[in-house]
PDB file of C-alpha atoms in Angstrom:
ATOM      1  CA  MET O  53      27.638  16.218  -7.137  1.00 41.00           C
ATOM      2  CA  ASN O  54      24.396  15.214  -5.759  1.00 50.00           C
ATOM      3  CA  PRO O  55      21.867  12.892  -8.459  1.00 53.00           C
ATOM      4  CA  THR O  56      19.092  15.644  -9.865  1.00 58.00           C
ATOM      5  CA  PRO O  57      16.493  14.157  -7.968  1.00 59.00           C
ATOM      6  CA  ARG O  58      13.323  12.330  -9.476  1.00 54.00           C
ATOM      7  CA  PRO O  59       9.746  12.614  -9.257  1.00 50.00           C
ATOM      8  CA  ALA O  60       8.379   9.910  -6.559  1.00 52.00           C
ATOM      9  CA  ASP O  61       4.499  10.875  -8.070  1.00 61.00           C
ATOM     10  CA  PRO O  62       4.018  11.138 -11.684  1.00 60.00           C
ATOM     11  CA  ASN O  63       1.545  14.667 -11.197  1.00 73.00           C
ATOM     12  CA  LEU O  64       3.881  16.278  -9.547  1.00 82.00           C
ATOM     13  CA  GLU O  65       3.366  18.873 -12.420  1.00 80.00           C
ATOM     14  CA  GLY O  66       1.832  22.138 -11.162  1.00 86.00           C
ATOM     15  CA  VAL O  67       3.020  21.748  -7.227  1.00 92.00           C
ATOM     16  CA  PRO O  68       3.630  24.385  -5.523  1.00 93.00           C
ATOM     17  CA  HIS O  69       8.699  23.241  -5.584  1.00 95.00           C
ATOM     18  CA  ILE O  70      10.037  24.539  -1.301  1.00 96.00           C
ATOM     19  CA  GLN O  71      13.290  24.252  -0.389  1.00 96.00           C
ATOM     20  CA  ALA O  72      12.935  22.735   2.899  1.00 96.00           C
ATOM     21  CA  ARG O  73      14.776  25.188   6.369  1.00 97.00           C
ATOM     22  CA  ALA O  74      16.234  21.674   7.138  1.00 96.00           C
ATOM     23  CA  ALA O  75      15.859  17.856   8.375  1.00 94.00           C
ATOM     24  CA  PRO O  76      15.755  16.091  11.265  1.00 94.00           C
ATOM     25  CA  THR O  77      18.364  13.588  12.460  1.00 93.00           C
ATOM     26  CA  LEU O  78      18.908  10.538  12.845  1.00 91.00           C
ATOM     27  CA  ALA O  79      20.038   7.915  15.222  1.00 80.00           C
ATOM     28  CA  THR O  80      22.687   6.162  12.817  1.00 87.00           C
ATOM     29  CA  ALA O  81      23.510   5.386   8.735  1.00 89.00           C
ATOM     30  CA  ASP O  82      21.415   2.169   9.554  1.00 93.00           C
ATOM     31  CA  ALA O  83      18.347   4.480  10.789  1.00 93.00           C
ATOM     32  CA  GLN O  84      18.935   6.831   7.059  1.00 93.00           C
ATOM     33  CA  ASP O  85      20.298   3.878   4.901  1.00 94.00           C
ATOM     34  CA  PHE O  86      16.908   2.674   5.821  1.00 96.00           C
ATOM     35  CA  VAL O  87      15.236   5.516   5.024  1.00 95.00           C
ATOM     36  CA  ALA O  88      16.695   5.677   2.190  1.00 94.00           C
ATOM     37  CA  LEU O  89      15.460   2.588   0.934  1.00 96.00           C
ATOM     38  CA  SER O  90      11.986   2.993   2.563  1.00 96.00           C
ATOM     39  CA  VAL O  91      11.558   6.392   0.279  1.00 95.00           C
ATOM     40  CA  GLU O  92      13.589   4.565  -2.918  1.00 95.00           C
ATOM     41  CA  GLU O  93      10.334   1.951  -2.791  1.00 96.00           C
ATOM     42  CA  LEU O  94       8.052   4.775  -2.821  1.00 96.00           C
ATOM     43  CA  ALA O  95       8.814   6.350  -5.300  1.00 92.00           C
ATOM     44  CA  SER O  96       8.949   2.958  -7.033  1.00 91.00           C
ATOM     45  CA  SER O  97       5.647   2.441  -5.973  1.00 94.00           C
ATOM     46  CA  HIS O  98       3.760   5.318  -8.197  1.00 92.00           C
ATOM     47  CA  ILE O  99       1.044   5.785  -4.855  1.00 95.00           C
ATOM     48  CA  PRO O 100       0.213   9.021  -3.669  1.00 95.00           C
ATOM     49  CA  PHE O 101       2.250   9.138  -0.280  1.00 97.00           C
ATOM     50  CA  LEU O 102       2.888  12.891   2.208  1.00 97.00           C
ATOM     51  CA  LEU O 103       5.245  13.046   3.237  1.00 97.00           C
ATOM     52  CA  ALA O 104       4.183  14.654   7.095  1.00 97.00           C
ATOM     53  CA  GLY O 105       4.912  14.591  10.761  1.00 95.00           C
ATOM     54  CA  THR O 106       9.061  15.691  11.977  1.00 95.00           C
ATOM     55  CA  TYR O 107      10.383  15.783   8.305  1.00 96.00           C
ATOM     56  CA  ALA O 108       7.841  18.154   7.467  1.00 97.00           C
ATOM     57  CA  VAL O 109       7.815  20.889  10.629  1.00 97.00           C
ATOM     58  CA  SER O 110      11.446  20.534   9.851  1.00 97.00           C
ATOM     59  CA  ALA O 111      10.765  21.439   6.403  1.00 98.00           C
ATOM     60  CA  TYR O 112       8.976  24.443   7.438  1.00 98.00           C
ATOM     61  CA  THR O 113      10.127  25.590  10.192  1.00 98.00           C
ATOM     62  CA  GLY O 114      14.057  25.156  10.410  1.00 97.00           C
ATOM     63  CA  ILE O 115      13.893  22.905  13.138  1.00 97.00           C
ATOM     64  CA  SER O 116      16.044  19.520  13.341  1.00 96.00           C
ATOM     65  CA  ARG O 117      15.415  17.287  15.580  1.00 92.00           C
ATOM     66  CA  PRO O 118      16.118  13.599  16.116  1.00 91.00           C
ATOM     67  CA  THR O 119      13.759  11.415  15.713  1.00 89.00           C
ATOM     68  CA  LYS O 120      12.963   7.525  15.040  1.00 83.00           C
ATOM     69  CA  ASP O 121      11.381   7.401  11.782  1.00 84.00           C
ATOM     70  CA  LEU O 122       8.950   8.725   8.957  1.00 92.00           C
ATOM     71  CA  ASP O 123       5.387   9.265   8.733  1.00 96.00           C
ATOM     72  CA  ILE O 124       3.805   9.321   5.458  1.00 98.00           C
ATOM     73  CA  PHE O 125       0.362   9.936   5.187  1.00 98.00           C
ATOM     74  CA  CYS O 126      -1.824   8.732   2.163  1.00 98.00           C
ATOM     75  CA  LYS O 127      -5.782   8.353   1.724  1.00 97.00           C
ATOM     76  CA  ALA O 128      -7.089   4.732   2.547  1.00 96.00           C
ATOM     77  CA  GLY O 129      -8.235   3.695  -0.351  1.00 96.00           C
ATOM     78  CA  ASP O 130      -4.143   3.309  -1.397  1.00 97.00           C
ATOM     79  CA  PHE O 131      -2.866   2.131   2.151  1.00 97.00           C
ATOM     80  CA  ASN O 132      -3.324  -1.716   1.799  1.00 97.00           C
ATOM     81  CA  ARG O 133      -1.760  -1.477  -1.419  1.00 97.00           C
ATOM     82  CA  ILE O 134       1.500   1.429  -0.071  1.00 98.00           C
ATOM     83  CA  LEU O 135       1.709  -1.676   2.709  1.00 98.00           C
ATOM     84  CA  ALA O 136       1.139  -4.533   0.361  1.00 97.00           C
ATOM     85  CA  HIS O 137       3.767  -2.814  -1.958  1.00 97.00           C
ATOM     86  CA  PHE O 138       6.928  -3.058   0.710  1.00 98.00           C
ATOM     87  CA  LYS O 139       5.562  -6.820   1.959  1.00 98.00           C
ATOM     88  CA  ASN O 140       5.916  -8.192  -1.577  1.00 97.00           C
ATOM     89  CA  LYS O 141       9.626  -6.901  -1.347  1.00 97.00           C
ATOM     90  CA  GLY O 142      10.220  -7.964   2.107  1.00 97.00           C
ATOM     91  CA  PHE O 143       9.581  -6.206   4.017  1.00 98.00           C
ATOM     92  CA  ASP O 144       7.947  -6.626   8.095  1.00 98.00           C
ATOM     93  CA  ILE O 145       4.392  -4.694   8.352  1.00 97.00           C
ATOM     94  CA  GLU O 146       1.910  -4.759  10.622  1.00 97.00           C
ATOM     95  CA  VAL O 147      -1.578  -3.371  10.938  1.00 97.00           C
ATOM     96  CA  GLU O 148      -1.417  -1.609  14.364  1.00 95.00           C
ATOM     97  CA  ASP O 149      -4.683  -0.117  14.114  1.00 94.00           C
ATOM     98  CA  ASP O 150      -7.503  -0.593  11.564  1.00 94.00           C
ATOM     99  CA  ARG O 151      -8.130   3.085  12.066  1.00 93.00           C
ATOM    100  CA  TRP O 152      -5.361   4.973  10.885  1.00 95.00           C
ATOM    101  CA  LEU O 153      -2.194   3.337  11.317  1.00 96.00           C
ATOM    102  CA  GLY O 154       0.015   1.121   9.735  1.00 97.00           C
ATOM    103  CA  LYS O 155       2.994   0.624   9.795  1.00 97.00           C
ATOM    104  CA  VAL O 156       6.286  -0.525   7.281  1.00 98.00           C
ATOM    105  CA  LYS O 157       9.569  -2.488   9.123  1.00 97.00           C
ATOM    106  CA  GLN O 158      13.316  -3.871   8.356  1.00 96.00           C
ATOM    107  CA  GLY O 159      14.928  -5.102  11.631  1.00 94.00           C
ATOM    108  CA  GLU O 160      14.382  -2.482  14.513  1.00 94.00           C
ATOM    109  CA  HIS O 161      13.441   0.517  12.078  1.00 95.00           C
ATOM    110  CA  PHE O 162      10.450   1.362  10.327  1.00 96.00           C
ATOM    111  CA  PHE O 163       8.268   4.083   9.421  1.00 97.00           C
ATOM    112  CA  ASP O 164       3.990   4.401   9.298  1.00 97.00           C
ATOM    113  CA  VAL O 165       1.312   4.935   7.439  1.00 98.00           C
ATOM    114  CA  ILE O 166      -1.724   7.026   8.364  1.00 98.00           C
ATOM    115  CA  PHE O 167      -4.427   7.762   6.478  1.00 97.00           C
ATOM    116  CA  ALA O 168      -6.664   9.488   9.848  1.00 96.00           C
ATOM    117  CA  GLY O 169      -6.581  10.865  12.755  1.00 92.00           C
ATOM    118  CA  SER O 170      -6.756   8.443  15.839  1.00 88.00           C
ATOM    119  CA  ASN O 171      -9.348  10.178  16.976  1.00 86.00           C
ATOM    120  CA  GLY O 172     -11.143   9.626  14.114  1.00 79.00           C
ATOM    121  CA  THR O 173     -11.571  13.139  12.483  1.00 83.00           C
ATOM    122  CA  MET O 174      -9.288  13.991  10.072  1.00 91.00           C
ATOM    123  CA  PRO O 175      -8.921  11.765   7.464  1.00 94.00           C
ATOM    124  CA  ILE O 176      -6.356  11.672   4.575  1.00 97.00           C
ATOM    125  CA  GLY O 177      -8.526  13.175   1.025  1.00 95.00           C
ATOM    126  CA  ASP O 178      -8.452  14.862  -1.815  1.00 95.00           C
ATOM    127  CA  ALA O 179      -7.045  18.143  -0.926  1.00 93.00           C
ATOM    128  CA  TRP O 180      -4.270  16.679   0.690  1.00 96.00           C
ATOM    129  CA  PHE O 181      -3.325  16.063  -2.648  1.00 96.00           C
ATOM    130  CA  GLU O 182      -4.227  18.958  -4.179  1.00 95.00           C
ATOM    131  CA  ASN O 183      -2.706  21.111  -1.502  1.00 96.00           C
ATOM    132  CA  ALA O 184       0.639  19.061  -0.480  1.00 97.00           C
ATOM    133  CA  ARG O 185       4.185  21.272  -1.466  1.00 97.00           C
ATOM    134  CA  GLN O 186       6.208  18.525  -3.484  1.00 96.00           C
ATOM    135  CA  MET O 187      10.226  19.013  -2.048  1.00 96.00           C
ATOM    136  CA  ASP O 188      13.453  17.193  -2.434  1.00 95.00           C
ATOM    137  CA  PHE O 189      14.050  14.443  -1.201  1.00 93.00           C
ATOM    138  CA  ASN O 190      16.939  12.142  -0.722  1.00 89.00           C
ATOM    139  CA  GLY O 191      17.327  12.352  -4.489  1.00 89.00           C
ATOM    140  CA  HIS O 192      13.728  11.922  -4.926  1.00 92.00           C
ATOM    141  CA  LYS O 193      10.836  14.882  -5.576  1.00 93.00           C
ATOM    142  CA  VAL O 194       8.011  14.469  -3.237  1.00 95.00           C
ATOM    143  CA  ARG O 195       4.694  15.616  -1.719  1.00 96.00           C
ATOM    144  CA  VAL O 196       5.129  16.746   1.461  1.00 97.00           C
ATOM    145  CA  VAL O 197       1.959  17.988   3.672  1.00 98.00           C
ATOM    146  CA  ALA O 198       1.196  21.309   3.786  1.00 98.00           C
ATOM    147  CA  PRO O 199       1.006  24.009   6.569  1.00 98.00           C
ATOM    148  CA  THR O 200      -2.298  24.116   6.415  1.00 98.00           C
ATOM    149  CA  GLU O 201      -3.657  20.492   6.605  1.00 98.00           C
ATOM    150  CA  LEU O 202       0.407  20.158   9.178  1.00 98.00           C
ATOM    151  CA  ILE O 203      -1.007  21.662  11.790  1.00 98.00           C
ATOM    152  CA  TRP O 204      -4.944  19.867  11.546  1.00 97.00           C
ATOM    153  CA  SER O 205      -2.610  16.647  11.824  1.00 96.00           C
ATOM    154  CA  LYS O 206      -0.927  17.984  14.744  1.00 96.00           C
ATOM    155  CA  CYS O 207      -4.026  20.298  17.391  1.00 96.00           C
ATOM    156  CA  PHE O 208      -5.512  16.869  19.008  1.00 95.00           C
ATOM    157  CA  VAL O 209      -1.894  14.900  19.381  1.00 94.00           C
ATOM    158  CA  GLN O 210      -2.441  16.279  23.214  1.00 93.00           C
ATOM    159  CA  LEU O 211      -1.382  13.189  25.260  1.00 91.00           C
ATOM    160  CA  ARG O 212       0.600  12.885  28.913  1.00 89.00           C
ATOM    161  CA  HIS O 213       3.625  11.637  27.439  1.00 90.00           C
ATOM    162  CA  ARG O 214       3.803  13.754  23.879  1.00 91.00           C
ATOM    163  CA  TYR O 215       2.281  16.838  22.584  1.00 94.00           C
ATOM    164  CA  ASP O 216       2.157  18.548  19.746  1.00 96.00           C
ATOM    165  CA  GLY O 217       1.397  22.041  20.566  1.00 97.00           C
ATOM    166  CA  ALA O 218       4.584  23.009  20.316  1.00 97.00           C
ATOM    167  CA  ASP O 219       4.657  21.895  16.382  1.00 98.00           C
ATOM    168  CA  VAL O 220       1.407  24.196  15.720  1.00 98.00           C
ATOM    169  CA  VAL O 221       3.109  27.817  17.002  1.00 98.00           C
ATOM    170  CA  HIS O 222       6.335  26.798  15.528  1.00 98.00           C
ATOM    171  CA  VAL O 223       4.228  26.293  12.407  1.00 98.00           C
ATOM    172  CA  ILE O 224       2.189  29.048  12.691  1.00 98.00           C
ATOM    173  CA  LEU O 225       5.131  31.383  13.415  1.00 98.00           C
ATOM    174  CA  ARG O 226       7.451  30.441  10.165  1.00 98.00           C
ATOM    175  CA  ALA O 227       4.414  29.666   8.121  1.00 98.00           C
ATOM    176  CA  HIS O 228       2.127  31.629   8.248  1.00 98.00           C
ATOM    177  CA  ASP O 229       2.154  33.687   5.260  1.00 97.00           C
ATOM    178  CA  GLN O 230       1.075  29.463   3.639  1.00 97.00           C
ATOM    179  CA  ILE O 231      -2.186  28.627   5.689  1.00 98.00           C
ATOM    180  CA  ASP O 232      -4.699  28.772   4.432  1.00 98.00           C
ATOM    181  CA  TRP O 233      -6.585  29.742   7.653  1.00 98.00           C
ATOM    182  CA  ARG O 234     -10.330  29.521   5.788  1.00 98.00           C
ATOM    183  CA  ARG O 235      -9.479  25.690   4.614  1.00 97.00           C
ATOM    184  CA  LEU O 236      -8.316  25.369   8.535  1.00 98.00           C
ATOM    185  CA  LEU O 237     -11.505  26.684  10.538  1.00 98.00           C
ATOM    186  CA  GLY O 238     -12.961  24.413   7.699  1.00 97.00           C
ATOM    187  CA  HIS O 239     -11.452  21.375   9.141  1.00 96.00           C
ATOM    188  CA  MET O 240     -11.761  21.958  12.259  1.00 96.00           C
ATOM    189  CA  GLU O 241     -15.637  23.086  12.470  1.00 97.00           C
ATOM    190  CA  VAL O 242     -16.398  21.025  14.408  1.00 95.00           C
ATOM    191  CA  HIS O 243     -13.753  21.740  16.789  1.00 96.00           C
ATOM    192  CA  TRP O 244     -13.617  24.778  17.060  1.00 98.00           C
ATOM    193  CA  GLU O 245     -12.682  25.716  20.330  1.00 98.00           C
ATOM    194  CA  VAL O 246      -9.144  23.565  19.767  1.00 98.00           C
ATOM    195  CA  LEU O 247      -8.189  25.784  17.462  1.00 98.00           C
ATOM    196  CA  LEU O 248      -9.283  29.003  19.224  1.00 98.00           C
ATOM    197  CA  MET O 249      -6.978  27.237  22.300  1.00 98.00           C
ATOM    198  CA  HIS O 250      -4.050  26.881  20.260  1.00 98.00           C
ATOM    199  CA  LEU O 251      -3.961  30.618  18.402  1.00 98.00           C
ATOM    200  CA  LEU O 252      -4.922  31.701  22.047  1.00 98.00           C
ATOM    201  CA  ASN O 253      -1.549  30.318  23.716  1.00 98.00           C
ATOM    202  CA  PHE O 254       0.649  31.324  19.943  1.00 98.00           C
ATOM    203  CA  ARG O 255      -0.478  34.285  21.275  1.00 98.00           C
ATOM    204  CA  TRP O 256       0.752  34.094  25.030  1.00 98.00           C
ATOM    205  CA  ILE O 257       3.801  32.560  23.365  1.00 98.00           C
ATOM    206  CA  TYR O 258       4.871  35.089  20.923  1.00 98.00           C
ATOM    207  CA  PRO O 259       2.892  38.123  21.947  1.00 98.00           C
ATOM    208  CA  THR O 260       5.306  40.476  19.438  1.00 98.00           C
ATOM    209  CA  GLU O 261       4.007  38.096  17.202  1.00 98.00           C
ATOM    210  CA  ARG O 262      -0.050  38.027  16.849  1.00 98.00           C
ATOM    211  CA  ASP O 263      -0.476  39.695  13.992  1.00 98.00           C
ATOM    212  CA  LYS O 264       0.328  36.809  12.216  1.00 98.00           C
ATOM    213  CA  VAL O 265      -3.469  35.451  12.618  1.00 98.00           C
ATOM    214  CA  PRO O 266      -5.345  37.573  10.526  1.00 98.00           C
ATOM    215  CA  ASP O 267      -8.077  39.597  12.678  1.00 98.00           C
ATOM    216  CA  TRP O 268     -10.990  38.034  11.272  1.00 98.00           C
ATOM    217  CA  LEU O 269     -10.760  34.570  12.434  1.00 98.00           C
ATOM    218  CA  LEU O 270      -9.792  35.211  15.866  1.00 98.00           C
ATOM    219  CA  ASP O 271     -12.719  37.951  16.073  1.00 98.00           C
ATOM    220  CA  GLU O 272     -15.164  34.926  14.167  1.00 98.00           C
ATOM    221  CA  LEU O 273     -13.968  32.458  17.005  1.00 98.00           C
ATOM    222  CA  LEU O 274     -13.961  34.423  19.594  1.00 98.00           C
ATOM    223  CA  GLU O 275     -18.039  35.651  18.321  1.00 98.00           C
ATOM    224  CA  ARG O 276     -18.785  31.269  18.748  1.00 98.00           C
ATOM    225  CA  LEU O 277     -17.483  31.473  22.035  1.00 98.00           C
ATOM    226  CA  ALA O 278     -19.645  34.424  23.613  1.00 98.00           C
ATOM    227  CA  ALA O 279     -22.716  32.827  21.251  1.00 98.00           C
ATOM    228  CA  GLN O 280     -22.446  29.823  23.484  1.00 98.00           C
ATOM    229  CA  ARG O 281     -21.575  31.327  26.501  1.00 97.00           C
ATOM    230  CA  GLN O 282     -25.859  32.568  26.527  1.00 98.00           C
ATOM    231  CA  LEU O 283     -26.822  28.948  25.572  1.00 97.00           C
ATOM    232  CA  PRO O 284     -28.203  26.381  28.352  1.00 95.00           C
ATOM    233  CA  LEU O 285     -25.537  23.956  29.683  1.00 94.00           C
ATOM    234  CA  PRO O 286     -25.927  20.169  27.268  1.00 90.00           C
ATOM    235  CA  GLN O 287     -28.194  17.635  28.770  1.00 91.00           C
ATOM    236  CA  MET O 288     -26.359  15.081  28.319  1.00 90.00           C
ATOM    237  CA  LYS O 289     -22.848  14.567  30.482  1.00 91.00           C
ATOM    238  CA  ILE O 290     -20.202  14.338  27.648  1.00 92.00           C
ATOM    239  CA  CYS O 291     -15.912  14.054  27.914  1.00 93.00           C
ATOM    240  CA  ARG O 292     -14.603  14.628  24.528  1.00 93.00           C
ATOM    241  CA  GLY O 293     -11.002  14.983  25.659  1.00 94.00           C
ATOM    242  CA  ARG O 294     -10.665  10.414  24.253  1.00 91.00           C
ATOM    243  CA  MET O 295      -9.851  12.908  21.655  1.00 93.00           C
ATOM    244  CA  PHE O 296      -6.270  14.023  23.402  1.00 94.00           C
ATOM    245  CA  SER O 297      -5.797  11.448  25.188  1.00 92.00           C
ATOM    246  CA  ARG O 298      -7.834   7.314  25.426  1.00 89.00           C
ATOM    247  CA  ILE O 299      -5.910   6.366  28.499  1.00 91.00           C
ATOM    248  CA  ASP O 300      -5.541   9.718  30.481  1.00 94.00           C
ATOM    249  CA  PHE O 301      -9.750   9.912  30.377  1.00 94.00           C
ATOM    250  CA  GLU O 302     -11.071   6.634  30.749  1.00 94.00           C
ATOM    251  CA  ILE O 303     -11.963   7.087  33.583  1.00 95.00           C
ATOM    252  CA  ASP O 304     -14.663   9.510  32.889  1.00 94.00           C
ATOM    253  CA  VAL O 305     -16.343   6.811  30.657  1.00 92.00           C
ATOM    254  CA  LYS O 306     -16.066   4.381  32.596  1.00 92.00           C
ATOM    255  CA  GLU O 307     -16.480   5.595  36.453  1.00 94.00           C
ATOM    256  CA  TRP O 308     -17.575   9.073  35.642  1.00 93.00           C
ATOM    257  CA  GLY O 309     -20.790   8.433  33.848  1.00 91.00           C
ATOM    258  CA  PHE O 310     -19.704  10.621  30.867  1.00 93.00           C
ATOM    259  CA  ALA O 311     -20.274   9.907  27.035  1.00 90.00           C
ATOM    260  CA  ASP O 312     -16.984   9.664  25.002  1.00 88.00           C
ATOM    261  CA  VAL O 313     -17.505  10.990  21.392  1.00 80.00           C
ATOM    262  CA  GLY O 314     -19.292   8.494  20.303  1.00 71.00           C
ATOM    263  CA  GLY O 315     -22.468   6.382  22.572  1.00 64.00           C
ATOM    264  CA  GLU O 316     -24.668   8.040  25.907  1.00 63.00           C
ATOM    265  CA  GLY O 317     -23.684   8.377  28.848  1.00 62.00           C
ATOM    266  CA  GLU O 318     -25.496   9.675  32.418  1.00 69.00           C
ATOM    267  CA  LEU O 319     -28.437  13.717  31.663  1.00 71.00           C
ATOM    268  CA  ARG O 320     -26.407  16.102  33.917  1.00 69.00           C
ATOM    269  CA  GLN O 321     -30.435  16.181  35.497  1.00 66.00           C
ATOM    270  CA  GLU O 322     -29.652  13.149  37.257  1.00 55.00           C
ATOM    271  CA  GLN O 323     -27.091  12.939  38.317  1.00 53.00           C
ATOM    272  CA  GLU O 324     -27.498  16.317  39.729  1.00 52.00           C
ATOM    273  CA  GLY O 325     -31.360  15.069  41.630  1.00 50.00           C
ATOM    274  CA  ALA O 326     -29.289  12.452  42.222  1.00 49.00           C
ATOM    275  CA  LEU O 327     -26.666  14.474  44.333  1.00 43.00           C
ATOM    276  CA  LEU O 328     -29.569  16.058  46.037  1.00 42.00           C
TER     277      LEU O 328
END
């Protein structure tokens, strides 16, 4: 007989409950034990967290695939608290990148603690918790990131060795009715072209499911594109590819005169004059 799941967060009242369609598979019983223990410790800490990554994708889409770790999202202010809690409990901890990522380890097993996107976008804030869902997980009721923010968290994962575009389109396909499209547009406001790319990708992959994306959103993004095409080219050479992959687009910044997301680059007119 399975025990009644216990709340991992005392403030879960009113948070919409979902029934997970599937869960990832873990390679070994030891890995399963580590995940169960980690969730138990997160619950006992009473520090707010969100279940994300492959577990969230599986919950919304029904896709079950192997995974080696757990992705836990939290606010920046709670990042150190979570790591300190696990350190005090005898786990090994690592601050891999103070801008967004830490790890909790026990032997060969680990889980990631994430409070922002690796490229400086996507800070985890109150809205993530206000719009979250809850589900039963390893004997606890836990918050899981909402489909809207789940898509946002995966839009920029486009590296040579990892591409999360399939996760994006699968979440749209299977959870389109749970996506707050206006909130998603707000998240992607500055990088609306990335959102348009993913929506066109969805339309191409699923031609019979084009109606899953609202017409007003596609109209809005295409109108922005039409207006942009009437403008002159930007003067400063910019490569935003490093928001997808710092390594794959390193040469653009170091050798070809493009500005990174921040900083100065060459002016386009200067380079054109040098070529004359």
